[in-house]
Amino acid sequence: MNILVTGATGFIGRKLCFELAQTGHHVKALCRNTEHPYLIRHPNIEPVKGDILLPDTLNKAMEGCTQIYHTAAMAKMWCRNQNDFLETNVTGTRNVLLAAQQAGIARVVYTSTCGVWGPTLKYPLTEDEPRIVGFPIAYERTKYLAELEVNKFVEQGMDVVTVNPSRVFGEGPITDSNTVSKMISGYLKGKWRIIPGDGGQISNYAYLDDVVNGHIAAMEKGLTGNRYILGGEDISFDQFFSTLAEVSGVRRKMVKLPQKLIKFYSHLEALKTRLTGLAPVFLPEFADRLLFNQKYSSQKAAEQLGYTITPFDEAMRRTVNYLKAH
């Protein structure tokens, strides 16, 4: 089967291309640079030059394809031009769906994020929960708007399934968007010595291999118009770093930084960015997120897709071994 994957050089997209290719599919890997170092080379992977903001390139890339995985996104904390979030995540998604509709693509799996729900009063959060706060984070806001675009196409009769990964980590390149693996790598190198707050704040961490398998299962078994949380275990910062120390054999003296101090620092970074245009290390809206837990349930994906979760300590061990070797 011919399958198009957008975002083929991204953390999820590149591994998804590989897994599909390994099972015998012909994968068209859409990327702006076909020589990109993160693009996995495989006999069944065909690099296709294109851009989700250039509809003509999408039409050509989709020729002969039956399925599409749309993983491409602007997932950075900050962009010099904030409109890039809207263009890539919303306009880009609309372009992909419109081209897929015109090409008669059988099914599209759209990669969203658990960030579309934000903090919640009910734990663990499920797909049916409404968002109860605003959208201070541009990435989350634009991914939510992209989901609204998906809904419009579904209402027109298009077959689209949405998956919502939580905080993804695993074997792969360290990038600005891959914040969890970046934190693990920093710890191993002795460059990360901070535990935010009192260490009790909880997030949900999803292992990359599980998330990729969840994408494939969503394509095979997902219900049209449905969303599926692809998560892992709910882990506190204390648990995160104690597990990291245990599986890596590397023990660091860590400093717990109060949330108020983190917030103060984030305002200084925001001021620096406004005055100089330099990229911030952290921003106030992300500091505010440390006040809330982010617990997610993958029960729906488990029941309908057969989604399974790799134990956190095992996922961390594999990630550490990969990072040590690279």
PDB file of C-alpha atoms in Angstrom, residues 8-303:
ATOM      1  CA  ALA A   8       8.678  12.650   8.060  1.00  0.00           C
ATOM      2  CA  THR A   9      11.737  14.166   9.746  1.00  0.00           C
ATOM      3  CA  GLY A  10       9.903  14.822  13.008  1.00  0.00           C
ATOM      4  CA  PHE A  11      10.279  12.781  16.186  1.00  0.00           C
ATOM      5  CA  ILE A  12       7.081  10.773  15.650  1.00  0.00           C
ATOM      6  CA  GLY A  13       6.944  10.957  11.851  1.00  0.00           C
ATOM      7  CA  ARG A  14      10.388   9.498  11.185  1.00  0.00           C
ATOM      8  CA  LYS A  15       9.788   6.453  13.390  1.00  0.00           C
ATOM      9  CA  LEU A  16       6.320   5.999  11.906  1.00  0.00           C
ATOM     10  CA  CYS A  17       7.823   5.953   8.399  1.00  0.00           C
ATOM     11  CA  PHE A  18      10.266   3.265   9.476  1.00  0.00           C
ATOM     12  CA  GLU A  19       7.644   1.029  11.090  1.00  0.00           C
ATOM     13  CA  LEU A  20       5.349   1.259   8.061  1.00  0.00           C
ATOM     14  CA  ALA A  21       8.252   0.533   5.713  1.00  0.00           C
ATOM     15  CA  GLN A  22       9.306  -2.454   7.801  1.00  0.00           C
ATOM     16  CA  THR A  23       5.870  -4.020   7.350  1.00  0.00           C
ATOM     17  CA  GLY A  24       6.137  -3.776   3.568  1.00  0.00           C
ATOM     18  CA  HIS A  25       4.288  -0.547   2.797  1.00  0.00           C
ATOM     19  CA  HIS A  26       5.650   1.955   0.294  1.00  0.00           C
ATOM     20  CA  VAL A  27       6.031   5.144   2.301  1.00  0.00           C
ATOM     21  CA  LYS A  28       6.156   8.575   0.728  1.00  0.00           C
ATOM     22  CA  ALA A  29       8.017  10.675   3.284  1.00  0.00           C
ATOM     23  CA  LEU A  30       7.035  14.312   2.806  1.00  0.00           C
ATOM     24  CA  CYS A  31       9.766  16.757   3.818  1.00  0.00           C
ATOM     25  CA  ARG A  32      11.072  20.121   2.734  1.00  0.00           C
ATOM     26  CA  ASN A  33      14.627  18.775   2.525  1.00  0.00           C
ATOM     27  CA  THR A  34      14.967  15.259   1.118  1.00  0.00           C
ATOM     28  CA  GLU A  35      18.569  15.147   2.378  1.00  0.00           C
ATOM     29  CA  HIS A  36      17.588  15.956   5.957  1.00  0.00           C
ATOM     30  CA  PRO A  37      19.778  13.997   8.418  1.00  0.00           C
ATOM     31  CA  TYR A  38      16.757  12.933  10.496  1.00  0.00           C
ATOM     32  CA  LEU A  39      15.077  11.240   7.532  1.00  0.00           C
ATOM     33  CA  ILE A  40      15.423   7.466   7.938  1.00  0.00           C
ATOM     34  CA  ARG A  41      16.826   5.686   4.890  1.00  0.00           C
ATOM     35  CA  HIS A  42      15.010   2.496   3.906  1.00  0.00           C
ATOM     36  CA  PRO A  43      14.274   0.753   0.580  1.00  0.00           C
ATOM     37  CA  ASN A  44      10.540   1.255   1.141  1.00  0.00           C
ATOM     38  CA  ILE A  45      10.808   4.931   2.092  1.00  0.00           C
ATOM     39  CA  GLU A  46      10.645   7.410  -0.780  1.00  0.00           C
ATOM     40  CA  PRO A  47      11.667  10.951   0.227  1.00  0.00           C
ATOM     41  CA  VAL A  48       9.248  13.387  -1.402  1.00  0.00           C
ATOM     42  CA  LYS A  49      10.035  17.085  -1.481  1.00  0.00           C
ATOM     43  CA  GLY A  50       7.044  19.108  -0.406  1.00  0.00           C
ATOM     44  CA  ASP A  51       5.545  21.529   2.068  1.00  0.00           C
ATOM     45  CA  ILE A  52       2.124  21.466   3.731  1.00  0.00           C
ATOM     46  CA  LEU A  53       1.905  25.206   3.035  1.00  0.00           C
ATOM     47  CA  LEU A  54       2.331  24.598  -0.708  1.00  0.00           C
ATOM     48  CA  PRO A  55      -0.832  22.798  -1.919  1.00  0.00           C
ATOM     49  CA  ASP A  56       0.599  21.940  -5.343  1.00  0.00           C
ATOM     50  CA  THR A  57       3.338  19.864  -3.735  1.00  0.00           C
ATOM     51  CA  LEU A  58       0.733  18.015  -1.677  1.00  0.00           C
ATOM     52  CA  ASN A  59      -1.304  17.100  -4.751  1.00  0.00           C
ATOM     53  CA  LYS A  60       1.750  15.579  -6.370  1.00  0.00           C
ATOM     54  CA  ALA A  61       2.863  13.778  -3.209  1.00  0.00           C
ATOM     55  CA  MET A  62      -0.554  12.143  -2.757  1.00  0.00           C
ATOM     56  CA  GLU A  63      -0.639  10.588  -6.226  1.00  0.00           C
ATOM     57  CA  GLY A  64      -1.210   6.847  -5.881  1.00  0.00           C
ATOM     58  CA  CYS A  65      -1.649   6.976  -2.092  1.00  0.00           C
ATOM     59  CA  THR A  66      -4.473   5.348  -0.154  1.00  0.00           C
ATOM     60  CA  GLN A  67      -3.740   6.566   3.375  1.00  0.00           C
ATOM     61  CA  ILE A  68      -2.164   9.640   4.981  1.00  0.00           C
ATOM     62  CA  TYR A  69      -0.633  10.217   8.390  1.00  0.00           C
ATOM     63  CA  HIS A  70      -0.477  13.962   9.035  1.00  0.00           C
ATOM     64  CA  THR A  71       2.155  14.400  11.766  1.00  0.00           C
ATOM     65  CA  ALA A  72       3.742  17.666  10.581  1.00  0.00           C
ATOM     66  CA  ALA A  73       3.413  20.526  13.068  1.00  0.00           C
ATOM     67  CA  MET A  74       5.061  23.568  14.581  1.00  0.00           C
ATOM     68  CA  ALA A  75       5.710  22.244  18.088  1.00  0.00           C
ATOM     69  CA  LYS A  76       8.358  24.630  19.384  1.00  0.00           C
ATOM     70  CA  MET A  77       7.917  26.639  22.563  1.00  0.00           C
ATOM     71  CA  TRP A  78       8.525  29.908  20.710  1.00  0.00           C
ATOM     72  CA  CYS A  79       8.765  31.237  17.160  1.00  0.00           C
ATOM     73  CA  ARG A  80      10.107  34.608  16.101  1.00  0.00           C
ATOM     74  CA  ASN A  81       6.993  34.980  13.973  1.00  0.00           C
ATOM     75  CA  GLN A  82       4.098  33.778  16.133  1.00  0.00           C
ATOM     76  CA  ASN A  83       1.946  33.502  13.010  1.00  0.00           C
ATOM     77  CA  ASP A  84       4.038  30.460  12.053  1.00  0.00           C
ATOM     78  CA  PHE A  85       2.058  28.416  14.586  1.00  0.00           C
ATOM     79  CA  LEU A  86      -1.222  29.340  12.902  1.00  0.00           C
ATOM     80  CA  GLU A  87       0.099  28.855   9.390  1.00  0.00           C
ATOM     81  CA  THR A  88       1.700  25.459   9.995  1.00  0.00           C
ATOM     82  CA  ASN A  89      -0.743  23.900  12.430  1.00  0.00           C
ATOM     83  CA  VAL A  90      -4.045  25.237  11.105  1.00  0.00           C
ATOM     84  CA  THR A  91      -3.583  26.318   7.492  1.00  0.00           C
ATOM     85  CA  GLY A  92      -1.206  23.421   6.877  1.00  0.00           C
ATOM     86  CA  THR A  93      -3.707  20.922   8.253  1.00  0.00           C
ATOM     87  CA  ARG A  94      -6.496  22.422   6.163  1.00  0.00           C
ATOM     88  CA  ASN A  95      -4.283  22.144   3.069  1.00  0.00           C
ATOM     89  CA  VAL A  96      -3.512  18.479   3.761  1.00  0.00           C
ATOM     90  CA  LEU A  97      -7.159  17.588   4.340  1.00  0.00           C
ATOM     91  CA  LEU A  98      -8.368  19.472   1.271  1.00  0.00           C
ATOM     92  CA  ALA A  99      -5.754  17.816  -0.942  1.00  0.00           C
ATOM     93  CA  ALA A 100      -6.615  14.420   0.556  1.00  0.00           C
ATOM     94  CA  GLN A 101     -10.297  15.021  -0.081  1.00  0.00           C
ATOM     95  CA  GLN A 102      -9.631  15.953  -3.701  1.00  0.00           C
ATOM     96  CA  ALA A 103      -7.330  12.948  -4.165  1.00  0.00           C
ATOM     97  CA  GLY A 104      -9.921  10.540  -2.795  1.00  0.00           C
ATOM     98  CA  ILE A 105      -7.694   9.337   0.050  1.00  0.00           C
ATOM     99  CA  ALA A 106      -9.409   6.512   1.946  1.00  0.00           C
ATOM    100  CA  ARG A 107      -8.405   7.579   5.463  1.00  0.00           C
ATOM    101  CA  VAL A 108      -6.312  10.209   7.262  1.00  0.00           C
ATOM    102  CA  VAL A 109      -4.867   9.927  10.756  1.00  0.00           C
ATOM    103  CA  TYR A 110      -4.208  13.359  12.235  1.00  0.00           C
ATOM    104  CA  THR A 111      -1.643  13.792  15.010  1.00  0.00           C
ATOM    105  CA  SER A 112      -2.874  16.291  17.592  1.00  0.00           C
ATOM    106  CA  THR A 113      -1.763  16.571  21.227  1.00  0.00           C
ATOM    107  CA  CYS A 114      -3.105  16.135  24.755  1.00  0.00           C
ATOM    108  CA  GLY A 115      -2.286  19.822  25.126  1.00  0.00           C
ATOM    109  CA  VAL A 116      -5.623  20.680  23.501  1.00  0.00           C
ATOM    110  CA  TRP A 117      -7.310  19.921  26.853  1.00  0.00           C
ATOM    111  CA  GLY A 118      -4.902  21.785  29.123  1.00  0.00           C
ATOM    112  CA  PRO A 119      -5.349  21.613  32.915  1.00  0.00           C
ATOM    113  CA  THR A 120      -8.496  19.911  34.162  1.00  0.00           C
ATOM    114  CA  LEU A 121     -10.354  19.482  37.427  1.00  0.00           C
ATOM    115  CA  LYS A 122     -11.098  15.822  36.749  1.00  0.00           C
ATOM    116  CA  TYR A 123      -8.373  13.168  36.677  1.00  0.00           C
ATOM    117  CA  PRO A 124      -7.422  11.222  34.761  1.00  0.00           C
ATOM    118  CA  LEU A 125      -8.567  13.231  31.773  1.00  0.00           C
ATOM    119  CA  THR A 126     -10.445  11.449  28.970  1.00  0.00           C
ATOM    120  CA  GLU A 127     -11.356  12.373  25.403  1.00  0.00           C
ATOM    121  CA  ASP A 128     -14.784  13.622  26.512  1.00  0.00           C
ATOM    122  CA  GLU A 129     -13.518  16.359  28.838  1.00  0.00           C
ATOM    123  CA  PRO A 130     -14.020  20.000  27.799  1.00  0.00           C
ATOM    124  CA  ARG A 131     -11.246  22.560  28.020  1.00  0.00           C
ATOM    125  CA  ILE A 132     -11.856  24.700  31.115  1.00  0.00           C
ATOM    126  CA  VAL A 133      -9.197  27.404  30.650  1.00  0.00           C
ATOM    127  CA  GLY A 134      -8.012  29.645  27.837  1.00  0.00           C
ATOM    128  CA  PHE A 135      -5.158  29.042  25.406  1.00  0.00           C
ATOM    129  CA  PRO A 136      -2.075  30.985  26.524  1.00  0.00           C
ATOM    130  CA  ILE A 137       0.239  28.526  24.726  1.00  0.00           C
ATOM    131  CA  ALA A 138       0.271  29.068  20.949  1.00  0.00           C
ATOM    132  CA  TYR A 139       1.006  25.441  20.109  1.00  0.00           C
ATOM    133  CA  GLU A 140      -1.976  24.155  22.088  1.00  0.00           C
ATOM    134  CA  ARG A 141      -4.293  26.856  20.748  1.00  0.00           C
ATOM    135  CA  THR A 142      -3.441  26.178  17.116  1.00  0.00           C
ATOM    136  CA  LYS A 143      -3.606  22.395  17.497  1.00  0.00           C
ATOM    137  CA  TYR A 144      -7.099  22.848  18.946  1.00  0.00           C
ATOM    138  CA  LEU A 145      -8.056  25.017  15.976  1.00  0.00           C
ATOM    139  CA  ALA A 146      -6.654  22.327  13.682  1.00  0.00           C
ATOM    140  CA  GLU A 147      -8.947  19.784  15.336  1.00  0.00           C
ATOM    141  CA  LEU A 148     -11.869  22.055  14.464  1.00  0.00           C
ATOM    142  CA  GLU A 149     -10.700  21.909  10.844  1.00  0.00           C
ATOM    143  CA  VAL A 150     -10.671  18.113  11.067  1.00  0.00           C
ATOM    144  CA  ASN A 151     -14.237  18.162  12.383  1.00  0.00           C
ATOM    145  CA  LYS A 152     -15.391  20.218   9.395  1.00  0.00           C
ATOM    146  CA  PHE A 153     -14.016  17.671   6.943  1.00  0.00           C
ATOM    147  CA  VAL A 154     -15.489  14.771   8.908  1.00  0.00           C
ATOM    148  CA  GLU A 155     -18.893  16.483   8.722  1.00  0.00           C
ATOM    149  CA  GLN A 156     -18.438  16.564   4.945  1.00  0.00           C
ATOM    150  CA  GLY A 157     -18.048  12.776   4.948  1.00  0.00           C
ATOM    151  CA  MET A 158     -14.263  12.468   5.079  1.00  0.00           C
ATOM    152  CA  ASP A 159     -12.704   9.575   7.020  1.00  0.00           C
ATOM    153  CA  VAL A 160     -10.338  11.142   9.567  1.00  0.00           C
ATOM    154  CA  VAL A 161      -9.201   9.806  12.934  1.00  0.00           C
ATOM    155  CA  THR A 162      -7.355  11.984  15.467  1.00  0.00           C
ATOM    156  CA  VAL A 163      -4.723  10.783  17.928  1.00  0.00           C
ATOM    157  CA  ASN A 164      -3.583  12.835  20.932  1.00  0.00           C
ATOM    158  CA  PRO A 165      -0.154  11.854  22.264  1.00  0.00           C
ATOM    159  CA  SER A 166       0.907  13.144  25.690  1.00  0.00           C
ATOM    160  CA  ARG A 167       4.561  13.993  26.502  1.00  0.00           C
ATOM    161  CA  VAL A 168       6.455  11.742  24.100  1.00  0.00           C
ATOM    162  CA  PHE A 169       9.980  10.454  24.685  1.00  0.00           C
ATOM    163  CA  GLY A 170      12.113   7.638  23.334  1.00  0.00           C
ATOM    164  CA  GLU A 171      14.874   6.799  20.908  1.00  0.00           C
ATOM    165  CA  GLY A 172      15.438   9.588  18.418  1.00  0.00           C
ATOM    166  CA  PRO A 173      17.217  12.883  17.759  1.00  0.00           C
ATOM    167  CA  ILE A 174      17.194  15.641  20.366  1.00  0.00           C
ATOM    168  CA  THR A 175      15.333  18.690  19.073  1.00  0.00           C
ATOM    169  CA  ASP A 176      13.759  21.847  20.516  1.00  0.00           C
ATOM    170  CA  SER A 177      10.346  20.224  20.173  1.00  0.00           C
ATOM    171  CA  ASN A 178      11.404  17.000  21.888  1.00  0.00           C
ATOM    172  CA  THR A 179      11.527  18.478  25.387  1.00  0.00           C
ATOM    173  CA  VAL A 180      11.372  15.260  27.436  1.00  0.00           C
ATOM    174  CA  SER A 181      14.244  13.501  25.683  1.00  0.00           C
ATOM    175  CA  LYS A 182      16.112  16.819  25.791  1.00  0.00           C
ATOM    176  CA  MET A 183      15.688  16.847  29.573  1.00  0.00           C
ATOM    177  CA  ILE A 184      16.909  13.240  29.845  1.00  0.00           C
ATOM    178  CA  SER A 185      19.940  13.985  27.679  1.00  0.00           C
ATOM    179  CA  GLY A 186      20.717  17.097  29.726  1.00  0.00           C
ATOM    180  CA  TYR A 187      20.630  15.062  32.943  1.00  0.00           C
ATOM    181  CA  LEU A 188      22.978  12.414  31.532  1.00  0.00           C
ATOM    182  CA  LYS A 189      25.442  15.118  30.437  1.00  0.00           C
ATOM    183  CA  GLY A 190      25.265  16.919  33.780  1.00  0.00           C
ATOM    184  CA  LYS A 191      23.624  19.978  32.235  1.00  0.00           C
ATOM    185  CA  TRP A 192      20.195  19.495  33.831  1.00  0.00           C
ATOM    186  CA  ARG A 193      20.151  19.716  37.632  1.00  0.00           C
ATOM    187  CA  ILE A 194      16.689  21.207  38.294  1.00  0.00           C
ATOM    188  CA  ILE A 195      13.504  19.623  39.627  1.00  0.00           C
ATOM    189  CA  PRO A 196      10.622  22.073  39.103  1.00  0.00           C
ATOM    190  CA  GLY A 197       8.610  23.017  42.194  1.00  0.00           C
ATOM    191  CA  ASP A 198       8.493  20.512  45.026  1.00  0.00           C
ATOM    192  CA  GLY A 199       8.846  17.570  42.632  1.00  0.00           C
ATOM    193  CA  GLY A 200       5.250  16.484  43.078  1.00  0.00           C
ATOM    194  CA  GLN A 201       3.771  17.889  39.873  1.00  0.00           C
ATOM    195  CA  ILE A 202       2.552  15.059  37.640  1.00  0.00           C
ATOM    196  CA  SER A 203       2.588  14.708  33.863  1.00  0.00           C
ATOM    197  CA  ASN A 204       1.812  11.845  31.525  1.00  0.00           C
ATOM    198  CA  TYR A 205       4.769  10.406  29.603  1.00  0.00           C
ATOM    199  CA  ALA A 206       4.240   8.328  26.453  1.00  0.00           C
ATOM    200  CA  TYR A 207       6.922   6.094  24.964  1.00  0.00           C
ATOM    201  CA  LEU A 208       7.607   6.779  21.276  1.00  0.00           C
ATOM    202  CA  ASP A 209       7.192   3.161  20.140  1.00  0.00           C
ATOM    203  CA  ASP A 210       3.783   2.975  21.840  1.00  0.00           C
ATOM    204  CA  VAL A 211       2.686   6.213  20.179  1.00  0.00           C
ATOM    205  CA  VAL A 212       3.790   5.022  16.736  1.00  0.00           C
ATOM    206  CA  ASN A 213       1.966   1.726  17.206  1.00  0.00           C
ATOM    207  CA  GLY A 214      -1.065   3.725  18.330  1.00  0.00           C
ATOM    208  CA  HIS A 215      -1.009   5.696  15.076  1.00  0.00           C
ATOM    209  CA  ILE A 216      -0.983   2.513  13.016  1.00  0.00           C
ATOM    210  CA  ALA A 217      -3.763   0.997  15.125  1.00  0.00           C
ATOM    211  CA  ALA A 218      -5.830   4.174  14.703  1.00  0.00           C
ATOM    212  CA  MET A 219      -5.511   3.831  10.941  1.00  0.00           C
ATOM    213  CA  GLU A 220      -6.606   0.190  11.102  1.00  0.00           C
ATOM    214  CA  LYS A 221      -9.249   0.270  13.841  1.00  0.00           C
ATOM    215  CA  GLY A 222     -10.100   3.852  14.797  1.00  0.00           C
ATOM    216  CA  LEU A 223     -13.640   5.147  14.457  1.00  0.00           C
ATOM    217  CA  THR A 224     -14.150   8.019  12.032  1.00  0.00           C
ATOM    218  CA  GLY A 225     -14.292  11.402  13.751  1.00  0.00           C
ATOM    219  CA  ASN A 226     -13.036  10.028  17.066  1.00  0.00           C
ATOM    220  CA  ARG A 227     -10.080  11.142  19.171  1.00  0.00           C
ATOM    221  CA  TYR A 228      -7.755   8.756  20.974  1.00  0.00           C
ATOM    222  CA  ILE A 229      -5.368   9.687  23.771  1.00  0.00           C
ATOM    223  CA  LEU A 230      -2.037   7.933  23.258  1.00  0.00           C
ATOM    224  CA  GLY A 231      -0.426   8.271  26.660  1.00  0.00           C
ATOM    225  CA  GLY A 232       1.676   6.409  29.170  1.00  0.00           C
ATOM    226  CA  GLU A 233       2.038   6.474  32.928  1.00  0.00           C
ATOM    227  CA  ASP A 234       1.303   9.499  35.116  1.00  0.00           C
ATOM    228  CA  ILE A 235       4.659  10.339  36.707  1.00  0.00           C
ATOM    229  CA  SER A 236       5.770  13.094  39.115  1.00  0.00           C
ATOM    230  CA  PHE A 237       9.026  14.976  38.602  1.00  0.00           C
ATOM    231  CA  ASP A 238      10.460  13.193  41.660  1.00  0.00           C
ATOM    232  CA  GLN A 239       9.553   9.818  40.160  1.00  0.00           C
ATOM    233  CA  PHE A 240      10.883  10.875  36.764  1.00  0.00           C
ATOM    234  CA  PHE A 241      14.346  11.752  38.008  1.00  0.00           C
ATOM    235  CA  SER A 242      14.608   8.912  40.508  1.00  0.00           C
ATOM    236  CA  THR A 243      13.784   6.442  37.720  1.00  0.00           C
ATOM    237  CA  LEU A 244      16.254   8.159  35.408  1.00  0.00           C
ATOM    238  CA  ALA A 245      18.985   7.878  38.046  1.00  0.00           C
ATOM    239  CA  GLU A 246      18.159   4.227  38.717  1.00  0.00           C
ATOM    240  CA  VAL A 247      18.146   2.983  35.118  1.00  0.00           C
ATOM    241  CA  SER A 248      21.122   5.093  33.993  1.00  0.00           C
ATOM    242  CA  GLY A 249      23.342   4.506  37.003  1.00  0.00           C
ATOM    243  CA  VAL A 250      24.038   8.250  36.919  1.00  0.00           C
ATOM    244  CA  ARG A 251      23.193  10.140  40.091  1.00  0.00           C
ATOM    245  CA  ARG A 252      23.193  13.930  40.150  1.00  0.00           C
ATOM    246  CA  LYS A 253      22.713  16.390  42.958  1.00  0.00           C
ATOM    247  CA  MET A 254      19.415  17.993  41.993  1.00  0.00           C
ATOM    248  CA  VAL A 255      18.017  21.351  43.085  1.00  0.00           C
ATOM    249  CA  LYS A 256      14.299  21.886  43.614  1.00  0.00           C
ATOM    250  CA  LEU A 257      13.398  25.277  42.187  1.00  0.00           C
ATOM    251  CA  PRO A 258      10.217  26.898  43.605  1.00  0.00           C
ATOM    252  CA  GLN A 259       7.531  27.637  41.057  1.00  0.00           C
ATOM    253  CA  LYS A 260       7.519  31.334  41.992  1.00  0.00           C
ATOM    254  CA  LEU A 261      11.220  31.573  41.182  1.00  0.00           C
ATOM    255  CA  ILE A 262      10.669  29.778  37.882  1.00  0.00           C
ATOM    256  CA  LYS A 263       7.856  32.227  37.076  1.00  0.00           C
ATOM    257  CA  PHE A 264      10.082  35.227  37.905  1.00  0.00           C
ATOM    258  CA  TYR A 265      12.839  33.863  35.679  1.00  0.00           C
ATOM    259  CA  SER A 266      10.363  33.229  32.857  1.00  0.00           C
ATOM    260  CA  HIS A 267       9.293  36.891  32.938  1.00  0.00           C
ATOM    261  CA  LEU A 268      12.936  37.935  32.617  1.00  0.00           C
ATOM    262  CA  GLU A 269      13.266  35.625  29.620  1.00  0.00           C
ATOM    263  CA  ALA A 270      10.115  37.074  28.058  1.00  0.00           C
ATOM    264  CA  LEU A 271      11.492  40.598  28.557  1.00  0.00           C
ATOM    265  CA  LYS A 272      14.810  39.575  27.020  1.00  0.00           C
ATOM    266  CA  THR A 273      12.983  38.224  23.987  1.00  0.00           C
ATOM    267  CA  ARG A 274      10.901  41.383  23.546  1.00  0.00           C
ATOM    268  CA  LEU A 275      13.962  43.632  23.791  1.00  0.00           C
ATOM    269  CA  THR A 276      16.468  41.592  21.797  1.00  0.00           C
ATOM    270  CA  GLY A 277      14.493  39.159  19.673  1.00  0.00           C
ATOM    271  CA  LEU A 278      16.572  36.314  21.074  1.00  0.00           C
ATOM    272  CA  ALA A 279      14.843  32.997  21.720  1.00  0.00           C
ATOM    273  CA  PRO A 280      13.681  32.539  25.334  1.00  0.00           C
ATOM    274  CA  VAL A 281      14.747  29.612  27.484  1.00  0.00           C
ATOM    275  CA  PHE A 282      11.337  29.542  29.169  1.00  0.00           C
ATOM    276  CA  LEU A 283       8.120  31.565  29.097  1.00  0.00           C
ATOM    277  CA  PRO A 284       5.516  32.539  31.745  1.00  0.00           C
ATOM    278  CA  GLU A 285       2.718  30.501  30.180  1.00  0.00           C
ATOM    279  CA  PHE A 286       4.821  27.364  30.565  1.00  0.00           C
ATOM    280  CA  ALA A 287       5.728  28.295  34.140  1.00  0.00           C
ATOM    281  CA  ASP A 288       2.017  28.554  34.939  1.00  0.00           C
ATOM    282  CA  ARG A 289       1.504  25.028  33.637  1.00  0.00           C
ATOM    283  CA  LEU A 290       3.719  23.754  36.476  1.00  0.00           C
ATOM    284  CA  LEU A 291       0.901  24.633  38.885  1.00  0.00           C
ATOM    285  CA  PHE A 292      -1.273  21.863  37.469  1.00  0.00           C
ATOM    286  CA  ASN A 293      -1.094  18.114  37.078  1.00  0.00           C
ATOM    287  CA  GLN A 294      -1.621  16.610  33.634  1.00  0.00           C
ATOM    288  CA  LYS A 295      -2.990  13.090  34.034  1.00  0.00           C
ATOM    289  CA  TYR A 296      -4.462  11.319  31.024  1.00  0.00           C
ATOM    290  CA  SER A 297      -6.333   8.075  30.463  1.00  0.00           C
ATOM    291  CA  SER A 298      -5.580   5.911  27.418  1.00  0.00           C
ATOM    292  CA  GLN A 299      -8.426   3.527  28.221  1.00  0.00           C
ATOM    293  CA  LYS A 300     -10.385   4.332  25.065  1.00  0.00           C
ATOM    294  CA  ALA A 301      -7.337   3.638  22.882  1.00  0.00           C
ATOM    295  CA  ALA A 302      -6.663   0.429  24.807  1.00  0.00           C
ATOM    296  CA  GLU A 303     -10.224  -0.817  24.367  1.00  0.00           C
TER     297      GLU A 303
END
